[in-house]
XYZ file of C-alpha atoms in Angstrom:
677
model
C 263.702 140.268 82.735
C 265.940 142.332 80.524
C 268.517 140.749 78.277
C 272.200 141.128 79.003
C 273.713 141.553 75.592
C 274.944 143.852 72.887
C 272.572 146.482 71.489
C 270.042 144.912 69.110
C 270.419 147.433 66.301
C 272.474 150.523 65.585
C 270.091 153.486 65.880
C 272.240 155.902 67.836
C 274.270 158.923 66.934
C 278.024 159.183 67.193
C 277.775 160.975 70.541
C 275.905 158.040 72.047
C 278.523 155.651 70.762
C 281.302 157.724 72.253
C 279.518 157.714 75.625
C 279.058 153.948 75.377
C 282.753 153.543 74.610
C 283.701 155.647 77.594
C 281.425 153.661 79.916
C 282.784 150.314 78.804
C 286.389 151.372 78.775
C 286.884 150.414 75.142
C 289.631 152.291 73.336
C 287.700 152.335 70.086
C 284.046 152.301 69.148
C 282.937 148.749 68.218
C 281.041 148.169 65.013
C 277.725 146.864 66.301
C 275.746 144.324 64.311
C 272.419 142.689 64.886
C 273.867 139.451 66.233
C 270.501 138.090 67.304
C 269.081 138.367 63.808
C 272.243 136.787 62.484
C 271.768 133.924 64.948
C 268.275 133.368 63.629
C 269.515 133.376 60.051
C 272.275 130.908 60.902
C 269.733 128.530 62.435
C 267.280 128.939 59.549
C 270.020 128.241 57.009
C 270.223 124.671 58.338
C 266.577 123.770 57.659
C 266.195 120.289 56.251
C 269.589 119.109 57.462
C 270.154 115.974 59.477
C 272.716 115.559 62.278
C 275.728 115.108 59.967
C 275.355 118.267 57.897
C 278.715 119.972 57.446
C 280.395 117.280 59.526
C 277.983 117.643 62.428
C 276.925 120.277 64.930
C 279.486 120.763 67.687
C 280.087 123.828 69.832
C 283.636 122.693 70.657
C 283.010 122.815 74.398
C 281.027 120.328 76.502
C 278.853 118.976 73.704
C 279.528 115.946 71.534
C 279.282 116.088 67.781
C 275.673 115.597 66.640
C 276.818 113.253 63.883
C 278.271 110.544 66.092
C 277.112 111.518 69.557
C 278.760 109.716 72.422
C 280.379 106.553 71.122
C 278.436 106.399 67.870
C 275.058 105.587 69.409
C 271.786 107.388 68.796
C 272.039 110.840 70.226
C 269.484 113.539 70.962
C 271.265 116.390 69.238
C 268.858 119.271 69.843
C 271.226 120.812 72.413
C 274.176 120.320 70.074
C 272.368 122.316 67.402
C 271.481 125.299 69.616
C 274.968 125.244 71.153
C 276.475 125.217 67.681
C 274.479 128.321 66.709
C 275.447 130.179 69.867
C 279.100 129.199 69.406
C 279.208 131.213 66.165
C 278.818 134.369 68.257
C 280.616 135.876 71.200
C 278.454 134.208 73.858
C 279.615 134.262 77.450
C 279.860 131.189 79.674
C 279.373 128.360 77.186
C 281.263 125.966 79.464
C 277.930 125.335 81.231
C 276.345 123.958 78.072
C 276.288 120.202 77.463
C 274.374 117.705 75.324
C 271.483 118.043 77.778
C 268.662 120.441 76.914
C 268.450 121.231 80.623
C 271.911 122.859 80.516
C 270.392 125.839 78.678
C 267.869 126.256 81.496
C 270.781 126.163 83.946
C 272.566 128.773 81.803
C 269.558 131.073 82.202
C 269.511 130.545 85.959
C 273.255 131.158 86.255
C 273.368 134.324 84.158
C 269.950 135.704 85.057
C 268.493 135.502 81.538
C 265.719 132.967 82.163
C 262.504 134.672 81.100
C 258.899 134.087 80.125
C 259.294 136.518 77.230
C 260.662 135.206 73.914
C 263.373 137.085 72.021
C 265.054 136.240 68.740
C 268.178 134.231 69.509
C 266.805 132.787 72.729
C 266.983 129.106 73.562
C 263.505 127.796 74.339
C 263.490 124.840 76.727
C 260.622 122.355 76.889
C 259.601 120.011 79.683
C 262.116 121.120 82.313
C 261.782 119.434 85.711
C 264.406 119.192 88.443
C 267.461 119.173 86.209
C 266.048 117.334 83.178
C 264.409 118.707 80.023
C 262.810 117.169 76.950
C 263.957 119.495 74.193
C 265.603 122.801 73.317
C 265.324 124.929 70.165
C 266.174 128.496 69.179
C 263.765 131.378 68.663
C 264.125 132.614 65.089
C 261.175 135.011 64.888
C 258.919 137.089 67.168
C 256.213 139.110 65.410
C 252.576 140.099 66.080
C 251.940 137.443 68.695
C 253.571 134.663 66.670
C 256.794 132.988 67.764
C 258.900 130.956 65.342
C 261.345 128.346 66.571
C 264.010 126.344 64.738
C 265.478 123.197 66.230
C 267.624 120.199 65.494
C 266.462 116.606 65.934
C 262.827 117.592 65.431
C 260.472 115.080 63.863
C 259.161 115.779 60.401
C 256.734 113.906 58.177
C 259.455 113.242 55.615
C 262.118 112.307 58.170
C 260.924 110.496 61.285
C 264.515 110.264 62.511
C 264.627 114.026 63.096
C 266.141 116.964 61.265
C 266.472 120.737 61.505
C 263.024 122.224 61.014
C 261.118 125.448 61.685
C 257.605 125.977 63.011
C 255.515 128.926 64.195
C 252.896 129.161 66.916
C 250.687 131.601 68.772
C 250.882 129.294 71.820
C 254.233 130.537 73.017
C 253.599 131.282 76.691
C 255.376 129.373 79.436
C 253.204 126.436 80.451
C 251.662 126.008 77.010
C 252.444 122.950 74.885
C 252.158 123.854 71.194
C 253.750 120.578 70.013
C 253.061 118.305 72.954
C 255.976 119.491 75.070
C 255.412 122.157 77.699
C 257.368 125.401 77.296
C 259.459 125.920 80.443
C 261.227 129.171 79.629
C 263.229 131.324 77.251
C 266.946 131.823 77.833
C 268.847 134.699 76.265
C 272.529 134.286 75.440
C 274.793 136.860 77.052
C 276.750 138.483 74.223
C 280.154 140.000 74.908
C 281.218 143.261 73.311
C 284.900 142.857 74.033
C 287.360 140.430 72.516
C 287.380 137.585 75.063
C 290.560 136.127 76.516
C 291.857 132.829 75.136
C 292.921 129.722 77.029
C 294.786 126.521 76.171
C 294.181 123.525 78.426
C 297.009 121.148 79.375
C 297.075 117.912 81.357
C 293.838 116.399 80.061
C 294.500 113.997 77.213
C 293.938 110.319 76.521
C 293.246 107.735 79.222
C 293.780 108.977 82.772
C 293.674 107.272 86.143
C 294.117 108.964 89.501
C 295.033 112.631 89.508
C 295.190 114.687 86.320
C 297.354 117.737 86.882
C 295.614 120.440 84.884
C 297.122 123.748 83.892
C 296.290 126.503 81.441
C 298.050 129.101 79.362
C 296.048 132.251 78.688
C 296.127 135.222 76.356
C 294.354 138.446 77.232
C 291.711 139.892 74.958
C 290.434 143.452 75.341
C 290.885 143.245 79.108
C 293.316 141.568 81.448
C 292.830 137.993 82.639
C 291.232 137.538 86.058
C 290.863 133.771 86.558
C 290.613 130.265 85.148
C 288.027 127.676 86.201
C 287.815 123.997 85.222
C 284.675 122.060 84.325
C 283.947 118.373 83.753
C 280.902 117.588 81.614
C 279.588 121.096 82.156
C 279.909 121.128 85.961
C 282.550 123.264 87.706
C 285.139 121.166 89.539
C 287.472 123.912 90.715
C 287.187 127.366 92.123
C 288.314 130.425 90.186
C 292.100 130.186 90.072
C 293.904 133.507 89.854
C 297.605 132.656 89.499
C 299.426 131.210 86.489
C 299.838 128.420 85.530
C 296.370 127.958 87.077
C 297.223 124.473 88.338
C 294.522 122.118 89.577
C 294.750 118.430 90.538
C 291.616 116.822 89.075
C 290.757 113.582 90.869
C 289.384 111.466 88.032
C 288.175 108.764 90.447
C 285.226 111.041 91.200
C 283.805 110.306 87.759
C 282.568 106.987 86.364
C 285.071 105.171 84.181
C 284.550 106.261 80.581
C 284.562 109.380 78.407
C 284.369 112.857 79.911
C 284.925 116.391 78.657
C 287.266 118.665 80.594
C 286.939 122.388 79.909
C 289.069 125.322 80.998
C 287.189 128.633 81.112
C 289.109 131.893 81.359
C 287.434 135.076 82.612
C 288.738 138.619 82.211
C 288.424 141.483 84.693
C 285.150 142.600 83.074
C 283.564 139.143 83.131
C 284.119 138.134 79.501
C 284.946 134.458 79.012
C 286.768 132.152 76.630
C 287.210 128.402 76.852
C 288.882 125.300 75.458
C 288.209 121.620 76.011
C 289.698 118.163 75.850
C 288.078 114.736 75.983
C 289.536 112.170 78.361
C 288.792 108.569 79.271
C 288.879 107.882 83.010
C 290.073 104.424 83.999
C 290.301 103.979 87.756
C 289.234 100.393 88.183
C 285.904 101.058 89.828
C 285.291 98.085 92.078
C 282.427 95.943 90.823
C 280.622 94.433 93.793
C 280.482 90.654 93.847
C 277.179 89.008 94.583
C 277.749 88.234 98.262
C 277.269 91.411 100.301
C 275.180 89.935 103.132
C 276.362 92.087 106.005
C 274.115 90.643 108.740
C 274.138 86.984 107.670
C 270.377 86.670 107.123
C 270.676 85.192 103.621
C 269.680 88.388 101.844
C 272.210 90.661 100.146
C 272.639 94.233 101.347
C 274.260 97.353 99.885
C 277.132 99.377 101.313
C 278.143 102.912 100.393
C 281.310 104.812 101.272
C 280.229 108.464 101.428
C 282.337 111.614 101.121
C 281.659 114.612 103.381
C 284.644 116.605 102.161
C 287.136 118.313 104.462
C 286.705 119.580 107.989
C 287.920 122.991 109.110
C 291.130 121.402 110.427
C 291.860 119.876 107.021
C 290.853 116.305 107.900
C 288.997 114.363 105.228
C 285.590 113.206 106.460
C 284.254 109.862 105.181
C 281.512 107.532 106.412
C 280.352 103.980 105.720
C 276.593 103.463 105.324
C 274.638 100.253 104.808
C 271.219 99.581 103.319
C 269.963 96.285 104.780
C 267.577 94.281 102.639
C 264.202 93.427 104.138
C 263.375 91.008 101.308
C 260.999 93.277 99.411
C 263.072 96.443 99.531
C 265.730 98.166 101.620
C 265.615 99.719 105.060
C 266.697 103.307 105.556
C 270.492 103.643 105.326
C 272.380 103.418 108.607
C 275.733 105.065 109.205
C 277.878 102.276 110.630
C 281.205 104.152 110.762
C 282.339 107.741 110.521
C 285.965 108.852 110.407
C 285.256 111.982 112.467
C 282.777 110.804 115.107
C 284.755 107.587 115.670
C 287.905 109.577 116.376
C 289.737 107.763 113.603
C 291.104 110.917 112.040
C 291.371 111.775 108.364
C 290.095 109.334 105.711
C 290.211 110.473 102.102
C 287.300 109.150 100.040
C 289.104 110.086 96.821
C 291.892 107.643 97.715
C 289.568 104.679 98.387
C 288.576 101.773 96.116
C 285.765 99.800 97.718
C 284.809 96.144 97.476
C 282.994 93.568 99.641
C 283.603 89.972 100.701
C 283.453 87.517 103.583
C 287.123 87.872 104.439
C 287.047 85.917 107.721
C 284.656 83.164 106.625
C 282.026 83.763 109.328
C 279.083 83.990 106.922
C 278.819 87.751 107.140
C 280.306 89.989 104.470
C 282.838 92.657 105.256
C 283.941 95.803 103.425
C 287.412 96.157 101.973
C 289.114 99.367 100.892
C 292.305 99.623 98.856
C 293.750 102.926 99.998
C 296.201 105.271 98.302
C 298.835 106.678 100.667
C 300.605 108.569 97.892
C 304.394 108.494 97.729
C 306.971 108.444 100.501
C 310.180 110.465 100.604
C 311.878 107.908 98.341
C 309.164 108.351 95.689
C 307.856 104.854 96.416
C 304.123 104.483 95.808
C 302.370 103.419 99.022
C 299.121 101.428 99.007
C 297.292 99.702 101.862
C 294.442 97.221 102.240
C 291.943 97.941 105.028
C 288.864 95.991 106.093
C 285.740 96.893 108.028
C 284.650 93.624 109.663
C 280.934 92.972 110.065
C 279.704 92.079 113.541
C 276.238 91.222 112.235
C 274.701 94.335 113.766
C 277.425 96.800 112.769
C 281.055 97.035 111.738
C 284.338 97.292 113.558
C 286.527 100.258 112.730
C 288.895 99.881 109.778
C 291.859 97.593 110.330
C 294.939 97.675 108.133
C 295.606 94.173 106.765
C 298.465 94.941 104.394
C 300.619 97.667 102.957
C 303.567 97.452 100.613
C 306.050 99.428 102.756
C 305.865 97.633 106.121
C 305.923 94.275 104.282
C 308.979 95.332 102.227
C 307.026 94.496 99.099
C 308.320 97.357 96.976
C 306.295 100.065 95.235
C 302.588 99.554 94.559
C 300.691 102.148 92.527
C 297.059 102.483 93.592
C 296.232 104.380 90.408
C 297.213 101.340 88.339
C 295.063 98.857 90.261
C 291.568 97.483 89.587
C 290.047 95.591 92.508
C 287.628 92.683 92.908
C 287.001 89.905 95.456
C 286.268 86.203 95.345
C 287.044 82.908 97.053
C 289.787 81.988 94.597
C 291.064 78.931 96.519
C 287.676 77.631 97.783
C 288.601 77.741 101.471
C 285.432 79.591 102.532
C 287.152 82.974 102.855
C 287.122 85.686 100.222
C 290.390 86.922 98.775
C 291.264 90.115 96.928
C 292.015 90.200 93.198
C 294.127 93.002 91.734
C 294.474 93.704 88.020
C 297.643 95.765 87.695
C 298.818 98.065 84.923
C 302.551 97.709 84.239
C 302.469 100.178 81.363
C 304.366 99.363 78.177
C 307.642 97.579 77.634
C 310.414 98.656 75.264
C 308.529 97.100 72.334
C 305.434 99.215 73.157
C 303.572 96.088 74.254
C 300.958 96.764 76.944
C 301.770 94.817 80.117
C 299.081 93.728 82.583
C 299.219 91.318 85.537
C 296.707 89.582 87.810
C 297.633 89.415 91.501
C 295.744 87.983 94.465
C 295.966 88.667 98.189
C 294.843 85.517 99.968
C 292.873 85.870 103.181
C 294.123 84.012 106.230
C 290.930 84.811 108.131
C 292.604 87.463 110.242
C 294.892 89.031 107.651
C 295.994 88.972 103.996
C 299.167 87.542 102.537
C 301.416 89.583 100.305
C 300.133 89.885 96.736
C 301.016 86.884 94.604
C 301.259 87.256 90.850
C 298.989 84.676 89.185
C 299.289 85.772 85.571
C 300.818 88.339 83.286
C 300.749 88.591 79.514
C 304.538 88.802 79.006
C 305.812 85.763 80.918
C 303.013 83.660 79.409
C 303.765 84.890 75.863
C 300.157 85.946 75.596
C 300.735 89.111 73.596
C 299.666 92.645 74.473
C 296.960 93.246 77.079
C 295.698 96.767 77.724
C 294.658 97.400 81.338
C 292.782 100.550 80.321
C 290.507 98.474 78.073
C 289.583 95.920 80.764
C 286.504 95.882 83.015
C 286.972 93.444 85.869
C 284.545 91.095 87.666
C 284.892 87.883 89.675
C 282.588 84.895 90.004
C 282.487 81.104 89.904
C 281.835 80.856 86.169
C 282.618 77.128 85.940
C 280.631 76.042 89.002
C 283.590 74.264 90.650
C 283.437 76.272 93.890
C 286.369 78.529 93.062
C 285.929 82.141 91.956
C 287.288 83.002 88.519
C 288.093 86.379 86.966
C 286.145 87.864 84.081
C 287.238 90.715 81.830
C 285.087 92.646 79.386
C 287.645 93.877 76.871
C 287.549 96.756 74.403
C 288.954 95.849 70.979
C 288.191 99.258 69.517
C 286.471 99.860 66.218
C 286.701 98.171 62.829
C 287.121 100.053 59.560
C 283.382 99.659 58.893
C 282.589 101.486 62.153
C 281.629 98.369 64.140
C 282.627 98.415 67.792
C 284.328 95.210 68.943
C 284.059 93.883 72.500
C 285.054 90.510 73.945
C 284.419 88.596 77.179
C 287.413 86.707 78.592
C 287.819 84.584 81.706
C 290.847 83.492 83.726
C 289.823 80.314 85.543
C 291.126 79.604 89.023
C 292.910 76.290 89.608
C 292.935 76.890 93.363
C 296.606 77.840 93.422
C 296.861 79.713 90.132
C 294.887 80.964 87.108
C 294.790 79.772 83.535
C 295.623 82.048 80.632
C 292.678 84.205 79.563
C 290.175 82.322 77.411
C 287.896 84.240 75.066
C 284.305 83.202 75.747
C 282.498 85.623 73.446
C 282.969 88.502 71.071
C 280.391 90.319 68.986
C 282.187 89.946 65.627
C 282.861 86.208 65.474
C 279.301 85.550 66.722
C 277.779 87.938 64.134
C 276.116 89.777 66.976
C 276.513 93.276 65.534
C 278.255 96.254 67.105
C 278.890 96.311 70.874
C 280.379 99.431 72.441
C 282.532 98.723 75.506
C 282.376 102.389 76.549
C 278.616 102.067 76.934
C 278.732 98.907 79.055
C 278.529 98.788 82.874
C 279.346 95.314 84.131
C 278.365 93.184 87.116
C 278.160 89.479 87.868
C 275.956 87.003 89.717
C 274.185 83.662 89.532
C 271.112 85.073 87.842
C 269.400 81.747 87.102
C 270.336 79.935 90.332
C 272.208 77.065 88.640
C 275.382 77.430 90.723
C 277.400 79.176 88.008
C 278.043 82.908 87.867
C 276.798 84.872 84.862
C 277.701 88.342 83.604
C 275.296 91.281 83.465
C 275.686 94.493 81.474
C 273.684 97.708 81.718
C 274.013 99.170 78.237
C 273.599 102.790 77.205
C 271.641 103.069 73.946
C 271.837 106.840 73.691
C 268.808 109.092 73.498
C 265.514 109.346 71.706
C 264.462 112.314 69.617
C 262.754 113.913 72.631
C 265.864 113.461 74.819
C 264.743 110.356 76.703
C 267.717 108.232 77.734
C 267.614 104.654 76.442
C 269.172 101.778 78.385
C 268.985 98.005 78.337
C 269.947 95.151 80.657
C 271.714 92.182 79.058
C 273.048 88.952 80.533
C 275.699 86.485 79.350
C 274.701 83.103 80.812
C 277.492 80.723 81.791
C 277.305 77.142 80.503
C 280.223 76.154 82.729
C 282.727 76.045 79.897
C 281.458 79.001 77.863
C 278.899 81.820 77.731
C 275.807 82.198 75.581
C 275.283 85.219 73.370
C 273.996 88.138 75.425
C 270.216 88.112 75.940
C 268.307 91.337 76.486
C 266.334 91.056 79.735
C 264.944 94.598 79.905
C 264.981 97.920 78.107
C 263.693 101.330 79.093
C 261.117 101.384 76.248
C 259.010 104.529 76.275
C 260.477 105.646 79.594
C 263.840 107.255 80.290
C 266.784 105.597 82.050
C 270.185 107.222 82.187
C 272.975 104.638 82.273
C 275.476 107.396 83.075
C 273.567 108.091 86.297
C 273.588 104.398 87.309
C 276.016 102.682 89.683
C 275.597 98.949 89.353
C 275.743 96.153 91.923
C 274.293 92.667 92.295
C 273.102 90.403 95.093
C 270.411 87.966 96.125
C 268.335 90.713 97.697
C 265.263 88.554 98.454
C 267.077 85.357 99.491
C 265.563 83.080 96.837
C 268.899 81.731 95.559
C 268.979 83.854 92.407
C 271.059 87.000 92.049
C 269.240 90.268 91.444
C 270.681 93.525 90.110
C 270.650 96.792 92.011
C 271.252 100.309 90.753
C 272.140 103.355 92.798
C 270.591 106.041 90.608
C 271.512 109.726 90.625
C 268.813 112.303 89.915
C 271.163 115.221 90.516
C 270.515 118.450 92.349
C 266.844 119.287 92.590
C 265.390 122.762 92.223
C 265.121 123.056 96.036
C 268.883 122.532 96.337
C 268.780 118.955 97.677
C 270.463 116.014 95.958
C 268.189 113.111 95.097
C 269.331 109.477 94.861
C 267.329 106.263 94.511
C 267.934 102.520 94.692
C 266.235 100.449 92.016
C 266.063 96.668 91.962
C 265.784 94.289 88.989
C 264.552 91.031 90.523
C 265.599 87.805 88.807
C 262.872 85.311 87.955
C 265.467 82.733 86.914
C 264.858 83.115 83.202
C 264.285 86.882 83.150
C 264.176 90.018 85.274
C 261.192 92.009 86.450
C 260.892 95.660 85.544
C 262.981 97.786 87.916
C 261.230 98.735 91.161
C 262.324 101.686 93.265
C 263.311 100.282 96.645
C 264.511 103.497 98.277
C 264.236 107.193 97.449
C 266.120 109.854 99.378
C 263.605 112.528 98.363
C 260.649 110.591 99.736
C 261.952 109.656 103.139
C 265.527 110.606 103.900
C 266.470 114.056 102.656
C 269.482 115.001 100.544
C 271.798 112.220 99.333
C 274.532 112.978 96.827
C 275.060 110.203 94.268
C 278.295 111.800 93.081
C 280.039 111.210 96.423
C 278.779 107.634 96.921
C 281.058 104.660 96.236
C 279.109 101.441 96.027
C 280.257 98.213 97.642
């Protein structure tokens, strides 16, 4: 396959250059240079450097800085290094590139430059398989059957942690493994002759919940501007927008709470591109499933998923509810128990749904609850509703509205500012709904947060009742954005309490500070938050809240709920994702230091691709942990998703076992459009 790029060297006469100028439409003849050789020299100039050389390798688009990675954890920075080299040159389409080595393979597929023939300046990808790759480096020499590569984060005898290093080999063909990793392909960068257009992104800054209204201002380069397209973490999220100000409403609830990179890419009429990025933190209050999702009442916990099918031709939003019933050792095939289209219900917008589970009518079978965003009415009042799908044991009734703030004359309720959980807060045998609400900042710039509950009557829910807020209790500032919410009976008194994993930021020495707080239910109210643990006062070391996914359950079967965290430990040198499972065990009045129950070891486990739940899946009285795991789009075009189960032994957890795999038995299942209940 030929390369799409500028001429390699200048060996043409003036007449040829004039013809080239006429063909391209350029007003003047460009001064060609051997960019590919320059790329090689740029890469070679970094030999011996570690990840923090010159402040770190960062291509200023969808890659993190190699020096601190994502949140300061270990970070496989090979892709950062190659992206940094390419970013020094006028390379088209860099918005595709991310921290993942596989993104370079995708670049080659997208732009038609994936080849089995090495060229200087190419990215060489190793160990690619269905959207994942082990390593990427850059070709810095091709001569007489010998290929030289230079890469970042490569092991070296004098630096086992990895550095920039160069090596040569005669085993350069695709399928060969000169250094233990199989060569998957060579990807040429597409160089642009023209001055590319420029773009400035607006609407993507700081912490965002709900819709982020993106726009862009553009400046033409050599050619006129044709379109703007938006990306999140290297994946396109909009079409090509052709009219200024290129507005796009980005629904941030589609992405896991945490850090994401938003990129605006501008394209001119001849296909040249420019881009700019911004990092955001999404905070949408993803519902964390409690540990009682037994839909059929057989004593074993099940899993529910609200699934998005997009829009129908008539504009209706199409959503379905699926359940995976536990058979004790694994899960049965998912069953669609409700569908907004086939049931004749009409439009149901998945983007506007926050999902949780609970036994709302006290019949021993768990139901599904959805807090739904109805937007704003003509008076600019925010409208939110609570719906439930009631389990019949063999299926579910259609959704029934149990509350909304307009018909109850409750005032405005902003769905975007609400984090949802469930628990039996008054110990009457029926689960209630807990709502952590963001009231913004007061005049003194103090963050204001409140805890509300909607109490189940068995057939309905009462109006929300405020149980706590940090202002009226003189508690100080409490930042909703920095709170991850769970509910469980932490004290063992039969009433569900509220737990909050809180982000205290970073100390001057670089240590991340995280704390675990609980608000204990009194039956009619809640106590002020009580700090049960933090990593600084316990001398536990650094704990990064951004890298923590939280759930809860009675993991040891002692009648008190514990807290579980799936923790992202970054990547190994060969791009394997490292994760660990930790638990905080309740003593009734406190929590122990977190204990590591599992880590991915020599394997790879991507915490970012994990949606966490918990339940007693085998009915032995101890809560297990389940993970809906996203493998992404496979090379055959299907989406692959799996369910893995960590089974509690009481004192520990078994290694995760795959309990369902869409690729093996079901077909395509898209993790991205699955909300877990």
